[in-house]
């Protein structure tokens, strides 16, 4: 049986994972970057961005905004969170599909893939330690990311 502590931990981690998606989709790029104030975001293999400033710099330099938003929807599913025995760290994996609707073209899938995450608990607060983004299907990202 799962304990109340474990339920609370999984809820907090799930909320962190959802905040990532929500912040990007709302164009709150600095808020998304803040999720990595103690961690590393790896948007593609071999390209780690450590800390808030590095992540914010990347997002602000490369994400294309339309009236302040990227017109995307990051949808995660198949979320599996595994807690360490001491409930002070965790791993998670999830699928992601990113849709984008620009102009009158309707929503298009621009990426399908998965996230592999690690989390750490510090002073009662959960933090991203690392997020690895793996794409196993790409659509047209030219309206989302500057090359």
PDB file of N, CA and C in Angstrom, residues 5 8-14 16-17 34-40 50 81-92 116-131:
ATOM      1  N   UNK A   5       2.805   9.951   2.502  1.00  0.00           N
ATOM      2  CA  UNK A   5       4.029  10.645   2.091  1.00  0.00           C
ATOM      3  C   UNK A   5       4.343  10.379   0.620  1.00  0.00           C
ATOM      4  N   UNK A   8       1.783  12.228  -1.625  1.00  0.00           N
ATOM      5  CA  UNK A   8       2.096  13.660  -1.700  1.00  0.00           C
ATOM      6  C   UNK A   8       3.308  13.909  -2.589  1.00  0.00           C
ATOM      7  N   UNK A   9       4.307  13.046  -2.487  1.00  0.00           N
ATOM      8  CA  UNK A   9       5.505  13.189  -3.318  1.00  0.00           C
ATOM      9  C   UNK A   9       5.157  13.038  -4.790  1.00  0.00           C
ATOM     10  N   UNK A  10       4.379  12.024  -5.128  1.00  0.00           N
ATOM     11  CA  UNK A  10       4.007  11.797  -6.527  1.00  0.00           C
ATOM     12  C   UNK A  10       3.157  12.943  -7.060  1.00  0.00           C
ATOM     13  N   UNK A  11       2.280  13.475  -6.227  1.00  0.00           N
ATOM     14  CA  UNK A  11       1.466  14.612  -6.650  1.00  0.00           C
ATOM     15  C   UNK A  11       2.350  15.830  -6.917  1.00  0.00           C
ATOM     16  N   UNK A  12       3.288  16.105  -6.030  1.00  0.00           N
ATOM     17  CA  UNK A  12       4.181  17.259  -6.208  1.00  0.00           C
ATOM     18  C   UNK A  12       5.032  17.105  -7.466  1.00  0.00           C
ATOM     19  N   UNK A  13       5.515  15.904  -7.709  1.00  0.00           N
ATOM     20  CA  UNK A  13       6.333  15.657  -8.908  1.00  0.00           C
ATOM     21  C   UNK A  13       5.485  15.792 -10.165  1.00  0.00           C
ATOM     22  N   UNK A  14       4.278  15.243 -10.134  1.00  0.00           N
ATOM     23  CA  UNK A  14       3.379  15.372 -11.281  1.00  0.00           C
ATOM     24  C   UNK A  14       3.082  16.842 -11.578  1.00  0.00           C
ATOM     25  N   UNK A  16       4.984  19.369 -10.946  1.00  0.00           N
ATOM     26  CA  UNK A  16       6.208  19.929 -11.518  1.00  0.00           C
ATOM     27  C   UNK A  16       6.295  19.603 -13.007  1.00  0.00           C
ATOM     28  N   UNK A  17       5.988  18.372 -13.352  1.00  0.00           N
ATOM     29  CA  UNK A  17       6.008  17.958 -14.757  1.00  0.00           C
ATOM     30  C   UNK A  17       4.980  18.747 -15.571  1.00  0.00           C
ATOM     31  N   UNK A  34      12.949  28.622 -14.560  1.00  0.00           N
ATOM     32  CA  UNK A  34      13.109  28.600 -13.099  1.00  0.00           C
ATOM     33  C   UNK A  34      12.943  27.193 -12.526  1.00  0.00           C
ATOM     34  N   UNK A  35      12.226  26.334 -13.229  1.00  0.00           N
ATOM     35  CA  UNK A  35      12.078  24.948 -12.776  1.00  0.00           C
ATOM     36  C   UNK A  35      13.425  24.224 -12.740  1.00  0.00           C
ATOM     37  N   UNK A  36      14.419  24.783 -13.433  1.00  0.00           N
ATOM     38  CA  UNK A  36      15.748  24.175 -13.491  1.00  0.00           C
ATOM     39  C   UNK A  36      16.777  24.993 -12.717  1.00  0.00           C
ATOM     40  N   UNK A  37      16.301  25.750 -11.737  1.00  0.00           N
ATOM     41  CA  UNK A  37      17.221  26.556 -10.925  1.00  0.00           C
ATOM     42  C   UNK A  37      18.247  25.682 -10.216  1.00  0.00           C
ATOM     43  N   UNK A  38      17.886  24.435  -9.956  1.00  0.00           N
ATOM     44  CA  UNK A  38      18.806  23.493  -9.304  1.00  0.00           C
ATOM     45  C   UNK A  38      19.090  22.287 -10.194  1.00  0.00           C
ATOM     46  N   UNK A  39      18.747  22.382 -11.446  1.00  0.00           N
ATOM     47  CA  UNK A  39      18.846  21.205 -12.291  1.00  0.00           C
ATOM     48  C   UNK A  39      19.378  21.488 -13.673  1.00  0.00           C
ATOM     49  N   UNK A  40      19.310  20.453 -14.497  1.00  0.00           N
ATOM     50  CA  UNK A  40      19.820  20.499 -15.862  1.00  0.00           C
ATOM     51  C   UNK A  40      18.723  20.046 -16.812  1.00  0.00           C
ATOM     52  N   UNK A  50      22.529  23.805 -17.855  1.00  0.00           N
ATOM     53  CA  UNK A  50      22.512  23.708 -16.401  1.00  0.00           C
ATOM     54  C   UNK A  50      22.089  25.034 -15.780  1.00  0.00           C
ATOM     55  N   UNK A  81       6.105   7.403 -12.275  1.00  0.00           N
ATOM     56  CA  UNK A  81       6.990   8.002 -11.272  1.00  0.00           C
ATOM     57  C   UNK A  81       7.423   6.910 -10.300  1.00  0.00           C
ATOM     58  N   UNK A  82       8.722   6.775 -10.131  1.00  0.00           N
ATOM     59  CA  UNK A  82       9.278   5.816  -9.171  1.00  0.00           C
ATOM     60  C   UNK A  82      10.025   6.575  -8.090  1.00  0.00           C
ATOM     61  N   UNK A  83       9.605   6.386  -6.853  1.00  0.00           N
ATOM     62  CA  UNK A  83      10.233   7.039  -5.710  1.00  0.00           C
ATOM     63  C   UNK A  83      11.323   6.153  -5.127  1.00  0.00           C
ATOM     64  N   UNK A  84      12.394   6.787  -4.658  1.00  0.00           N
ATOM     65  CA  UNK A  84      13.416   6.057  -3.909  1.00  0.00           C
ATOM     66  C   UNK A  84      12.807   5.613  -2.582  1.00  0.00           C
ATOM     67  N   UNK A  85      13.402   4.601  -1.983  1.00  0.00           N
ATOM     68  CA  UNK A  85      12.885   4.066  -0.718  1.00  0.00           C
ATOM     69  C   UNK A  85      12.766   5.129   0.368  1.00  0.00           C
ATOM     70  N   UNK A  86      13.695   6.103   0.378  1.00  0.00           N
ATOM     71  CA  UNK A  86      13.664   7.147   1.402  1.00  0.00           C
ATOM     72  C   UNK A  86      12.755   8.326   1.026  1.00  0.00           C
ATOM     73  N   UNK A  87      12.147   8.280  -0.142  1.00  0.00           N
ATOM     74  CA  UNK A  87      11.235   9.314  -0.652  1.00  0.00           C
ATOM     75  C   UNK A  87      11.918  10.689  -0.670  1.00  0.00           C
ATOM     76  N   UNK A  88      13.192  10.712  -1.019  1.00  0.00           N
ATOM     77  CA  UNK A  88      13.935  11.973  -1.144  1.00  0.00           C
ATOM     78  C   UNK A  88      14.442  12.199  -2.567  1.00  0.00           C
ATOM     79  N   UNK A  89      14.223  11.231  -3.432  1.00  0.00           N
ATOM     80  CA  UNK A  89      14.558  11.369  -4.847  1.00  0.00           C
ATOM     81  C   UNK A  89      13.603  10.487  -5.630  1.00  0.00           C
ATOM     82  N   UNK A  90      13.539  10.739  -6.928  1.00  0.00           N
ATOM     83  CA  UNK A  90      12.615   9.990  -7.771  1.00  0.00           C
ATOM     84  C   UNK A  90      13.080  10.039  -9.216  1.00  0.00           C
ATOM     85  N   UNK A  91      12.578   9.095  -9.985  1.00  0.00           N
ATOM     86  CA  UNK A  91      12.742   9.107 -11.429  1.00  0.00           C
ATOM     87  C   UNK A  91      11.347   9.079 -12.035  1.00  0.00           C
ATOM     88  N   UNK A  92      11.253   9.562 -13.256  1.00  0.00           N
ATOM     89  CA  UNK A  92       9.970   9.511 -13.962  1.00  0.00           C
ATOM     90  C   UNK A  92      10.240   9.401 -15.453  1.00  0.00           C
ATOM     91  N   UNK A 116      12.730  11.624 -19.803  1.00  0.00           N
ATOM     92  CA  UNK A 116      13.291  10.869 -18.679  1.00  0.00           C
ATOM     93  C   UNK A 116      13.760  11.893 -17.670  1.00  0.00           C
ATOM     94  N   UNK A 117      13.212  11.820 -16.457  1.00  0.00           N
ATOM     95  CA  UNK A 117      13.447  12.837 -15.437  1.00  0.00           C
ATOM     96  C   UNK A 117      14.017  12.235 -14.162  1.00  0.00           C
ATOM     97  N   UNK A 118      14.775  13.061 -13.459  1.00  0.00           N
ATOM     98  CA  UNK A 118      15.145  12.755 -12.083  1.00  0.00           C
ATOM     99  C   UNK A 118      14.784  13.972 -11.240  1.00  0.00           C
ATOM    100  N   UNK A 119      14.397  13.702  -9.999  1.00  0.00           N
ATOM    101  CA  UNK A 119      13.938  14.737  -9.080  1.00  0.00           C
ATOM    102  C   UNK A 119      14.614  14.558  -7.729  1.00  0.00           C
ATOM    103  N   UNK A 120      14.726  15.670  -7.009  1.00  0.00           N
ATOM    104  CA  UNK A 120      15.307  15.662  -5.672  1.00  0.00           C
ATOM    105  C   UNK A 120      14.401  16.451  -4.738  1.00  0.00           C
ATOM    106  N   UNK A 121      14.267  15.959  -3.509  1.00  0.00           N
ATOM    107  CA  UNK A 121      13.527  16.658  -2.464  1.00  0.00           C
ATOM    108  C   UNK A 121      14.524  17.390  -1.585  1.00  0.00           C
ATOM    109  N   UNK A 122      14.294  18.692  -1.385  1.00  0.00           N
ATOM    110  CA  UNK A 122      15.170  19.493  -0.535  1.00  0.00           C
ATOM    111  C   UNK A 122      14.303  20.437   0.285  1.00  0.00           C
ATOM    112  N   UNK A 123      14.420  20.373   1.595  1.00  0.00           N
ATOM    113  CA  UNK A 123      13.621  21.210   2.504  1.00  0.00           C
ATOM    114  C   UNK A 123      12.130  21.144   2.185  1.00  0.00           C
ATOM    115  N   UNK A 124      11.650  19.945   1.879  1.00  0.00           N
ATOM    116  CA  UNK A 124      10.229  19.747   1.648  1.00  0.00           C
ATOM    117  C   UNK A 124       9.731  20.143   0.276  1.00  0.00           C
ATOM    118  N   UNK A 125      10.627  20.541  -0.627  1.00  0.00           N
ATOM    119  CA  UNK A 125      10.234  20.974  -1.971  1.00  0.00           C
ATOM    120  C   UNK A 125      10.922  20.074  -3.002  1.00  0.00           C
ATOM    121  N   UNK A 126      10.148  19.617  -3.991  1.00  0.00           N
ATOM    122  CA  UNK A 126      10.690  18.793  -5.068  1.00  0.00           C
ATOM    123  C   UNK A 126      11.236  19.673  -6.182  1.00  0.00           C
ATOM    124  N   UNK A 127      12.368  19.274  -6.746  1.00  0.00           N
ATOM    125  CA  UNK A 127      13.028  19.999  -7.832  1.00  0.00           C
ATOM    126  C   UNK A 127      13.398  19.041  -8.954  1.00  0.00           C
ATOM    127  N   UNK A 128      13.389  19.571 -10.185  1.00  0.00           N
ATOM    128  CA  UNK A 128      13.991  18.827 -11.282  1.00  0.00           C
ATOM    129  C   UNK A 128      15.488  18.725 -11.010  1.00  0.00           C
ATOM    130  N   UNK A 129      16.019  17.546 -11.100  1.00  0.00           N
ATOM    131  CA  UNK A 129      17.465  17.358 -11.101  1.00  0.00           C
ATOM    132  C   UNK A 129      17.935  17.341 -12.560  1.00  0.00           C
ATOM    133  N   UNK A 130      17.272  16.515 -13.373  1.00  0.00           N
ATOM    134  CA  UNK A 130      17.549  16.481 -14.812  1.00  0.00           C
ATOM    135  C   UNK A 130      16.274  16.144 -15.565  1.00  0.00           C
ATOM    136  N   UNK A 131      16.142  16.733 -16.738  1.00  0.00           N
ATOM    137  CA  UNK A 131      15.115  16.326 -17.704  1.00  0.00           C
ATOM    138  C   UNK A 131      15.811  16.091 -19.027  1.00  0.00           C
TER     139      UNK A 131
END
